[in-house]
Coordinates of C-alpha atoms and ligand atoms in Angstrom, one line a residue:
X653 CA 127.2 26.7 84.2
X654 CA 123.2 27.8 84.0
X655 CA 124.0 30.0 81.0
X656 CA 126.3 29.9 77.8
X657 CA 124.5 32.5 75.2
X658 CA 124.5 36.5 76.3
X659 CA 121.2 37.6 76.9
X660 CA 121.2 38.9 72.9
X661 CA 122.4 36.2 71.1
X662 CA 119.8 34.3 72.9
X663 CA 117.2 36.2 71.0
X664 CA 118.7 36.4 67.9
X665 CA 119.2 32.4 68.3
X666 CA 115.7 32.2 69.0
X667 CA 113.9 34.3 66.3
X668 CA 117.0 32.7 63.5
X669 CA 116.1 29.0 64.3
X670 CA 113.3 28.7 66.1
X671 CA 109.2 29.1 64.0
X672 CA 107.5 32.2 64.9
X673 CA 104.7 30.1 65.9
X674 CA 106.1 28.8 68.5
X675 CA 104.7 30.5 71.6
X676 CA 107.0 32.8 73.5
X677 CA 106.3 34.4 77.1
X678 CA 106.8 38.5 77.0
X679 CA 107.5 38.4 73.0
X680 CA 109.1 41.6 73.4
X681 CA 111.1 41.3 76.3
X682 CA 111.6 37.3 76.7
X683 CA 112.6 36.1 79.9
X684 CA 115.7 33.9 79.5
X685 CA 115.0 31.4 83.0
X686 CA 118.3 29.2 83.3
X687 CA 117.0 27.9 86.7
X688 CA 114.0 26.7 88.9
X689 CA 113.4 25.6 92.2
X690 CA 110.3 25.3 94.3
X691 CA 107.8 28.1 93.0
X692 CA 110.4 30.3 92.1
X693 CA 112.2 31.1 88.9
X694 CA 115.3 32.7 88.0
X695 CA 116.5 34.6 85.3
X696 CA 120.4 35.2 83.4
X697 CA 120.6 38.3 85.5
X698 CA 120.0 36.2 89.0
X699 CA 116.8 38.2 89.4
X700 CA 114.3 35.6 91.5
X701 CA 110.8 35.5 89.9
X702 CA 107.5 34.0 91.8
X703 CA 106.0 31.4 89.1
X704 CA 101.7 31.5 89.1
X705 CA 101.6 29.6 86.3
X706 CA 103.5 26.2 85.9
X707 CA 101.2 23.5 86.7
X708 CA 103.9 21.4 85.2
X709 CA 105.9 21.8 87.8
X710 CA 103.6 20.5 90.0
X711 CA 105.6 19.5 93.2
X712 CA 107.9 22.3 93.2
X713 CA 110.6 22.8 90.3
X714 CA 113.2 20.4 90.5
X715 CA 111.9 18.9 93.7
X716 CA 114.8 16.6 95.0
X717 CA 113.2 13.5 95.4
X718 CA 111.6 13.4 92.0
X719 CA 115.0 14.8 90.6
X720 CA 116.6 11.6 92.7
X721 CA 114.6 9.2 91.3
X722 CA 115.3 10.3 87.8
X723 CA 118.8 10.7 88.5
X724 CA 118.7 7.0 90.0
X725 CA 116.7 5.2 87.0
X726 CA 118.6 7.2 84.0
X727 CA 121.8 5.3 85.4
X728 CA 120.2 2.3 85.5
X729 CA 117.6 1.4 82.9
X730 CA 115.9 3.8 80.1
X731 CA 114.5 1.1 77.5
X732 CA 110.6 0.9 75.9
X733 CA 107.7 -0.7 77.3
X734 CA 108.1 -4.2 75.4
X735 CA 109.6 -5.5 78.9
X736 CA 108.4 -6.3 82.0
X737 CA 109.8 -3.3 84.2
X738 CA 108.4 -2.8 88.3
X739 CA 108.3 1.2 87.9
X740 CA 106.1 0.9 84.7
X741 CA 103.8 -1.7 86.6
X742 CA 103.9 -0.2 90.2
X743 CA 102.9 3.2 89.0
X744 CA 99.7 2.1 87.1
X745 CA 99.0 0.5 90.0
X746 CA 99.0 3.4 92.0
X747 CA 97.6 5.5 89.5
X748 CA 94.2 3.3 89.0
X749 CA 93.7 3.4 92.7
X750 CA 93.6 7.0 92.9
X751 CA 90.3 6.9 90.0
X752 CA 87.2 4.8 90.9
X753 CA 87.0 1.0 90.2
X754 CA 85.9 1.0 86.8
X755 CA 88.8 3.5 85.1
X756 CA 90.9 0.9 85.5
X757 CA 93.4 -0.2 82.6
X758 CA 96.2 2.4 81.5
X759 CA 98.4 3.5 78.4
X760 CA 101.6 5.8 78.4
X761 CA 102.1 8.1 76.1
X762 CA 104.6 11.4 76.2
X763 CA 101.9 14.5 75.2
X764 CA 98.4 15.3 76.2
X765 CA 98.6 15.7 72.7
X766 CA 99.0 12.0 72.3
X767 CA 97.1 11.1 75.3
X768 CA 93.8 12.8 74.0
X769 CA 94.6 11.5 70.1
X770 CA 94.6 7.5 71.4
X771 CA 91.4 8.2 73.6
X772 CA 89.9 9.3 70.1
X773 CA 90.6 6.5 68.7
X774 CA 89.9 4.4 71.9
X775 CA 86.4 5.9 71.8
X776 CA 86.0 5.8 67.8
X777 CA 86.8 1.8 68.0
X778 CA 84.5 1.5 70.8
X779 CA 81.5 2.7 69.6
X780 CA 82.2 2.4 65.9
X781 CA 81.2 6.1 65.5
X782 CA 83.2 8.9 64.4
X783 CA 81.3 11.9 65.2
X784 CA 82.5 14.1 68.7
X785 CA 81.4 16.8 70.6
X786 CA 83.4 19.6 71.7
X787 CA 83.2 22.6 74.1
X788 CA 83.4 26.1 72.7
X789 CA 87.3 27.5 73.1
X790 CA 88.3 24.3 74.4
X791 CA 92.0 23.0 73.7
X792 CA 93.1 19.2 73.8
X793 CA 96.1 19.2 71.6
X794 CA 98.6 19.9 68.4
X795 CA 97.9 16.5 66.7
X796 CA 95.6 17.0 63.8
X797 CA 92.5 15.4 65.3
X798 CA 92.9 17.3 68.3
X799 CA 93.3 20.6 66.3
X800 CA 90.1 19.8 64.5
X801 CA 88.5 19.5 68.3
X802 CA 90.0 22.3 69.6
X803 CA 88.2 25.5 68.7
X804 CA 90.4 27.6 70.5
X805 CA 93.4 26.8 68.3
X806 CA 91.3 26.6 65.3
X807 CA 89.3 29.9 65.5
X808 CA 92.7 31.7 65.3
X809 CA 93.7 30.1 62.1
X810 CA 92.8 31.4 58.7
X811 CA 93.6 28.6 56.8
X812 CA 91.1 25.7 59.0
X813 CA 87.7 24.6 58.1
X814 CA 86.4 22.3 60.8
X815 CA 85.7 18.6 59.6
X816 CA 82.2 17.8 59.5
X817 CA 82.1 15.0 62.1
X818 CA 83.0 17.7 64.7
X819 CA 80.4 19.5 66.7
X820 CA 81.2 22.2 69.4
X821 CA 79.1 22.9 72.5
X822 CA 78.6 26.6 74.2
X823 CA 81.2 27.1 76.9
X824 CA 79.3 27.0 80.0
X825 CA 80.2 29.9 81.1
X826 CA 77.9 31.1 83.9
X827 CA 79.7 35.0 83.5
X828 CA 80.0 35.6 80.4
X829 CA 78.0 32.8 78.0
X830 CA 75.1 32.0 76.6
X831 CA 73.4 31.7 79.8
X832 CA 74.2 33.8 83.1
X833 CA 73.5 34.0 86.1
X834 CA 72.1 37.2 87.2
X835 CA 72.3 37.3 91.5
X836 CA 74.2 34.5 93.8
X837 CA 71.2 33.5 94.8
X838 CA 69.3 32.5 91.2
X839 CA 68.1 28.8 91.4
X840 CA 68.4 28.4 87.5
X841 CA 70.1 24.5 87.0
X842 CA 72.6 25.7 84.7
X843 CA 74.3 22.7 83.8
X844 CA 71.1 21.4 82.6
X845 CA 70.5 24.1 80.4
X846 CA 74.2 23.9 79.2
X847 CA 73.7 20.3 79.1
X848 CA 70.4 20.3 77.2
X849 CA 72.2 21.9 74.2
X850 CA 74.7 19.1 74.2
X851 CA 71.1 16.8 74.0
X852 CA 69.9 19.0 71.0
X853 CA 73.2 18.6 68.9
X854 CA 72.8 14.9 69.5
X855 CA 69.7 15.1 68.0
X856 CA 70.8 16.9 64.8
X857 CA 73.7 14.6 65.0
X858 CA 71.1 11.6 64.6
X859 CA 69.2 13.2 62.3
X860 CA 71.6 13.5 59.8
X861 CA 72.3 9.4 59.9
X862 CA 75.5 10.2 62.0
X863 CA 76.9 8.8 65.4
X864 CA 78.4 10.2 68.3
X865 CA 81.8 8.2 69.1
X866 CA 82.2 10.7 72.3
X867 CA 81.9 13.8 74.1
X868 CA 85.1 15.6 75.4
X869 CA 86.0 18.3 78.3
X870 CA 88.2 19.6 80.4
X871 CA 86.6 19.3 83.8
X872 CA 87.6 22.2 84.7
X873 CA 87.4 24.6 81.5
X874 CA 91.3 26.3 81.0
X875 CA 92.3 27.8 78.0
X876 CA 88.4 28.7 77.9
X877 CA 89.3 30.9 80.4
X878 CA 89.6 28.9 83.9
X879 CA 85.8 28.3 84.0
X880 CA 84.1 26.1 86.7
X881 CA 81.3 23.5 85.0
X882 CA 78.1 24.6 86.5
X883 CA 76.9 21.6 88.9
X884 CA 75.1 19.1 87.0
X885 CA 76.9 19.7 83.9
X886 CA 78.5 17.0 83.2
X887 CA 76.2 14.5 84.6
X888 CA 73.6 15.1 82.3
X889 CA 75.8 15.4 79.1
X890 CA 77.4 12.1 80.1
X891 CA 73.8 11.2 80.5
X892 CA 72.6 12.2 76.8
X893 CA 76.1 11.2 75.2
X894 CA 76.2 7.2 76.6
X895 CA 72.7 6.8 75.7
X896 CA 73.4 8.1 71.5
X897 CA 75.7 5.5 72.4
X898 CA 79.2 7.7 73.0
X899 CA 81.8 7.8 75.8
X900 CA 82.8 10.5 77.6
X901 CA 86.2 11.5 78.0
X902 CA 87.5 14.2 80.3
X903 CA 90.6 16.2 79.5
X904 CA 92.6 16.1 83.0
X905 CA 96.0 17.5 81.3
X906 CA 95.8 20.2 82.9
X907 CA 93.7 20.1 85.8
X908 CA 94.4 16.5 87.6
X909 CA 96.6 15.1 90.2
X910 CA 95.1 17.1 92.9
X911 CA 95.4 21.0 91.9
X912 CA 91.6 21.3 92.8
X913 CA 92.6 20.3 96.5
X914 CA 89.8 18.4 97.7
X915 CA 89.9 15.5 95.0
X916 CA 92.9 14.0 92.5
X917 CA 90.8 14.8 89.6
X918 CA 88.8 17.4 89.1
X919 CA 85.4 15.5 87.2
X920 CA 84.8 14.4 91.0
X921 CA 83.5 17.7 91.4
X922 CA 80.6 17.0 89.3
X923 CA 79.6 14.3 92.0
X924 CA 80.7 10.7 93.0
X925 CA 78.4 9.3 90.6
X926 CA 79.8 10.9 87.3
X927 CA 82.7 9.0 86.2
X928 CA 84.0 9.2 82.7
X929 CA 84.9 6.4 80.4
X930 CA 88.3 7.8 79.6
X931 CA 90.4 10.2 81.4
X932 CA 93.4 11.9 79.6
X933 CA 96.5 12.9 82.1
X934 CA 99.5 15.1 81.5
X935 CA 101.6 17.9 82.1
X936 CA 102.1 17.3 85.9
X937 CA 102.3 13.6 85.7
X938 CA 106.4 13.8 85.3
X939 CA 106.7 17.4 87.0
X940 CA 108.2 18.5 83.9
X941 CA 109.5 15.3 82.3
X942 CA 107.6 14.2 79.3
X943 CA 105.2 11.6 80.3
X944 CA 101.6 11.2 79.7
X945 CA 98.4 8.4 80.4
X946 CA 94.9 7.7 79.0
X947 CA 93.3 5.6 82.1
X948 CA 89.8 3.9 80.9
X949 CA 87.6 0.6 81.3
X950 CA 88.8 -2.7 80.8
X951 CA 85.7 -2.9 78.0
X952 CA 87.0 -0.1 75.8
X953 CA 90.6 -1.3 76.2
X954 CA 89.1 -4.7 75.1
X955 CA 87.6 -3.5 72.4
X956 CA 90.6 -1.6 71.1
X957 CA 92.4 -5.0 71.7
X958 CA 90.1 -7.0 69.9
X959 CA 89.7 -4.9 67.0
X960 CA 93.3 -5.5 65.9
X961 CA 94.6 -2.0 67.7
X962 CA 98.0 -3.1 68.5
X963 CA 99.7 -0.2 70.0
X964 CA 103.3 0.7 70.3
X965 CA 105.0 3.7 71.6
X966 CA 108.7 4.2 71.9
X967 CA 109.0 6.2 75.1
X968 CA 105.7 5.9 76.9
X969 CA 105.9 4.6 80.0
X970 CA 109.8 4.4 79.8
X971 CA 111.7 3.1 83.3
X972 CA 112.9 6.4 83.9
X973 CA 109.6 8.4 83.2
X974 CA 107.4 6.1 85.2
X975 CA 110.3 6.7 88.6
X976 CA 109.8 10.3 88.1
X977 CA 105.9 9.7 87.7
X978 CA 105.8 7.4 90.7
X979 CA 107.9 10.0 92.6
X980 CA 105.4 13.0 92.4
X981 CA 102.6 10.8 93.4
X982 CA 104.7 10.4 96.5
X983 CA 105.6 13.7 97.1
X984 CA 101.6 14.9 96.4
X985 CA 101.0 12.8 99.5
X986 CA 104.0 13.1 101.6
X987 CA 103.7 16.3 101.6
X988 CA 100.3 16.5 101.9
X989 CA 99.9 19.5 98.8
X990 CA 96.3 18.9 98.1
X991 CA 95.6 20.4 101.7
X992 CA 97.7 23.2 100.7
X993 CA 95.9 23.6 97.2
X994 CA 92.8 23.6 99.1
X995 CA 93.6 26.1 101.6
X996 CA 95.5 28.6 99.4
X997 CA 93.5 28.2 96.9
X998 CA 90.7 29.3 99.3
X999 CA 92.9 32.2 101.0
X1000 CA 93.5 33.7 97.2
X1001 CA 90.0 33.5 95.7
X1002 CA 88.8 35.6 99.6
X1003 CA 91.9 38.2 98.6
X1004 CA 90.6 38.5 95.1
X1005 CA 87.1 39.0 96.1
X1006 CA 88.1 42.0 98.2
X1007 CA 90.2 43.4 95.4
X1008 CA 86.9 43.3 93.0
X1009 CA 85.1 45.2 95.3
X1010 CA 88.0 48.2 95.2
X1011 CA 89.0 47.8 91.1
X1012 CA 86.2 48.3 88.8
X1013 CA 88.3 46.3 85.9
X1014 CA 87.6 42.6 87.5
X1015 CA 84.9 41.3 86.5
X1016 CA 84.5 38.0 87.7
X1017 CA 87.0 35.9 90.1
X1018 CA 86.9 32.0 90.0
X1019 CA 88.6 29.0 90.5
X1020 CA 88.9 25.8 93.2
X1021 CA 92.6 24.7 94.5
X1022 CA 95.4 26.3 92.8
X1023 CA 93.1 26.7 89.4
X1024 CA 92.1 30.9 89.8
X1025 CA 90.7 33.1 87.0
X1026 CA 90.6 37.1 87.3
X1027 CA 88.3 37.7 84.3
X1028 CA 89.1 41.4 83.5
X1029 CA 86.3 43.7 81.8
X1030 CA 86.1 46.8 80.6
X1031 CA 82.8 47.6 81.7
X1032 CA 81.0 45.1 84.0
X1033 CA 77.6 45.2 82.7
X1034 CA 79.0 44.9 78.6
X1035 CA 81.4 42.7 80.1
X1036 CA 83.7 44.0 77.2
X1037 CA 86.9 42.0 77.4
X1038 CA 89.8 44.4 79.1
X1039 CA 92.1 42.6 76.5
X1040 CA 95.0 45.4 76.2
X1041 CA 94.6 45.8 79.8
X1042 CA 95.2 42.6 80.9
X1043 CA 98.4 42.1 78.6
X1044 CA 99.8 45.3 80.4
X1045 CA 99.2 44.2 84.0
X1046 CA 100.9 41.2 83.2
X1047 CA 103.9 43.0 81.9
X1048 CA 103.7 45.1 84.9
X1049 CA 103.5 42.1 86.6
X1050 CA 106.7 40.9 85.8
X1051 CA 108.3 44.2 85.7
X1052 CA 107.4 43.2 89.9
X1053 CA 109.0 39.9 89.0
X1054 CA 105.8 37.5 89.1
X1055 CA 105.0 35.5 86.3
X1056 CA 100.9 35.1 85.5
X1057 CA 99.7 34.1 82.0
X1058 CA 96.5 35.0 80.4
X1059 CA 93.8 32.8 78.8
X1060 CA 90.3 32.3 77.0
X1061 CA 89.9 33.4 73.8
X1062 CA 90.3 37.2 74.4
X1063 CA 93.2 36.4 76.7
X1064 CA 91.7 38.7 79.2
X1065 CA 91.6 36.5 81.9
X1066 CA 94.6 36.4 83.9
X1067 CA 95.5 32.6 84.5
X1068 CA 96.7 31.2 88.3
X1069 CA 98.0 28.0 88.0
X1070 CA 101.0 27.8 90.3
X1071 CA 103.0 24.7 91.8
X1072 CA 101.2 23.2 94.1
X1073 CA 103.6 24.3 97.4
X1074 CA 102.5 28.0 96.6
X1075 CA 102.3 29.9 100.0
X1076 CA 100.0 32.3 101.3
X1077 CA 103.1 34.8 101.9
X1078 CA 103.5 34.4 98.0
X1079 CA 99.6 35.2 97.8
X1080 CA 100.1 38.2 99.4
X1081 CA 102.5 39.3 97.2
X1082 CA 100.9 38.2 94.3
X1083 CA 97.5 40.4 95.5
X1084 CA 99.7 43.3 96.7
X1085 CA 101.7 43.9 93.7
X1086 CA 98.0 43.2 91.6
X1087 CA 96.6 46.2 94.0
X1088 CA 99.1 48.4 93.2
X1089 CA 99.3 47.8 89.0
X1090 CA 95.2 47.9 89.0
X1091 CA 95.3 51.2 91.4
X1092 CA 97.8 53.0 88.7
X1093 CA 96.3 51.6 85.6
X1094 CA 95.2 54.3 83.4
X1095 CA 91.9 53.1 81.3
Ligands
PMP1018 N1 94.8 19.2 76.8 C1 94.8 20.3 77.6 C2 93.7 20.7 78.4 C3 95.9 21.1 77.5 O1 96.0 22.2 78.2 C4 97.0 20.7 76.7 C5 98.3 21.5 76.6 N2 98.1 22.9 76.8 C6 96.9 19.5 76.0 C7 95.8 18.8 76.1 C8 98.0 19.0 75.1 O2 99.1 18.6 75.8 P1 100.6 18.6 75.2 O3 101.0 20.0 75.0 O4 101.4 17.9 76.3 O5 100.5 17.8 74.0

């Protein structure tokens, strides 16, 4: 049985019990999904649905090796980390040998939420600082810290005034921010100039008798609005951050374990040389199953250590979640899927180019791997955000049984960010269906 309530009473169940806050896909006309498998979906009515967007389900819904291996260790052992267990062990093996040498000690957790909250206080131990710098629309979590570094989250709520040891950064945004680029071919180092204004609020930091604890980032910018760092970025805010004495940590929740195709995490496309101090892992770690990491240096976990920062939680790295963990690594190789990120990823971004030369409405197209943004505008050179337009073609969208999100602050941006076994066959659907909503969208 994949369904007990009607259709109705699942709404009415929903909107009686459940806080309005809580985000709901199509808020008018929910989906109700009662199974997955692969990158498709499927609703109460049997109707199948091509899933863009769940990075969790990174392998492939209920991909039968990883379901195996849960299967396997939930009959056998579930128990905390205050034993030895092999699956627990083995996996941070295997996990440290996919980062370079020096990210090499590891903590489970359950939440990016809870990842990014201990590298916080990882980094704030280290350094004995407190201040940290944010990026503009960024979002790392629901934890109060994390709220209070999240602008994205923040900026929507009326009742938040930002604590004074936060400090936000301009998105580096090379569209639409505070610096564009005007041709393909400018030579203007943007991530310097992004980076110097990182530098400056450094400065004022100091100047005010403060001290920056760290700098955080998605390396790839998300809920921003699926924004590629501009080369050279990050390596000279790392730069500016370690020598006020900081860390750096980079936000890989959403973006690690290979969706950028040619490397497992996507800071390594700043350069081999940039390497963070702490790197925060989620959502596809477990494929769906709650189980999170913060992977950093053997000095900051020291110094954690040695400061009297015992740390206990109940469910992180559990037997059962560290199987299923261990399992997608596995299945990322085995099946070889950061090959097929890479080349889908490129097939989609050449499809998308063609449709912005026929629709007016797409401003910018972006992305690496299976990470895409289709940035819509109402007017390219205003760049107004096509915000009522872009809910619509994503209700058309699923009217055509494909499921895309939207993102950045506006939530004009329609979001790709599908399992990583997406097909070009399901890219040509995905663009043809997208052809035919923009060619019969009335402005
Ligand atoms: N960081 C990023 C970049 C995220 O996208 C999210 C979740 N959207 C989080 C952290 C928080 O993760 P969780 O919801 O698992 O707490």
């Amino acid at each position: 049985v994949t369904s007990i309530l009607s259709y109705e009473d699942a709404v009415d169940l929903r909107n009686r019990y459940i806080g309005k806050s809580c985000s709901l896909f199509y808020r008018d006309d929910p989906l109700k999904i009662v199974r997955a498998y692969k990158q498709y979906m499927y609703d109460d009515k049997g109707n199948e649905y091509l899933d863009c967007i769940n990075n969790v389900a990174h392998v492939g819904h209920c991909h039968p090796l990883v379901v195996q291996s849960e299967c396997h260790q939930a009959a056998t052992l579930c128990t905390n980390s205050r034993f030895l267990h092999d699956n627990m062990l083995l996996y941070a093996q295997k996990l440290v040998s996919l980062f370079p040498p020096s990210l090499s000690v590891c903590f489970f957790v359950n939440s990016g939420s809870e990842a990014n909250d201990l590298a916080l206080q990882l980094a704030q131990c280290h350094t004995q600082a407190g201040d940290v710098i944010t990026v503009d629309d960024a979002y790392h979590g629901h934890l109060i810290p994390l709220v209070a570094i999240s602008p994205y989250k923040y900026k929507q709520r009326k009742f938040y005034n930002k604590p004074d040891w936060v400090h936000v950064a301009s998105v580096p945004d090379t569209y639409n921010g505070r610096y564009r680029r005007q041709s393909d071919d400018e030579n203007t180092d943007f991530g310097l100039l992004y980076a110097k204004e990182v530098e400056n609020i450094i400065k004022n930091v100091q100047i005010r008798n403060r001290k920056i604890a760290a700098f955080i980032a998605e390396s790839l910018l998300s809920c921003a609005g699926q924004i590629l760092l501009p080369s050279n970025y990050l390596r000279n805010v790392y730069q500016y951050v370690r020598e006020a004495g900081g860390v750096c940590i980079a936000d890989e929740v959403q973006v690690g374990f290979g969706r950028v195709g040619t490397h497992w995490w996507a800071f390594q496309l700043q350069g081999e040389d940039v390497i963070p101090d702490i790197v925060t892992l989620g959502k596809p770690m477990g494929n769906g199953h709650p189980i999170s990491a913060v992977v950093t240096t053997a000095a900051i976990a020291d110094s954690f250590y040695k400061a009297g920062g015992g740390y206990f939680n109940t469910f992180g790295g559990n037997p059962v979640s560290c199987a299923i963990a261990l399992s997608v690594l596995h299945v990322i190789e085995s099946e070889d899927l950061m090959k097929n990120a890479y080349e889908v990823g490129i097939y989609i971004l050449d499809l998308l180019n063609q449709l912005q030369i026929k629709h007016e409405i797409i401003g910018d197209v972006r992305g690496i791997g299976l990470f895409i943004g289709i940035e819509l505008v109402r007017d390219r050179v205003t760049k107004e955000p096509a915000i009522t337009e872009a809910k619509t073609v994503c209700d058309l969208l699923k009217k055509n049984f494909i499921i895309v999100s939207r993102d950045g602050l506006h939530g004009n941006i329609l979001k790709l960010k599908p399992p990583m076994v997406f097909t070009k066959q399901n890219a040509n659907i995905f663009i043809e269906k997208l052809d035919n909503i923009l060619s019969n969208l009335i402005l």
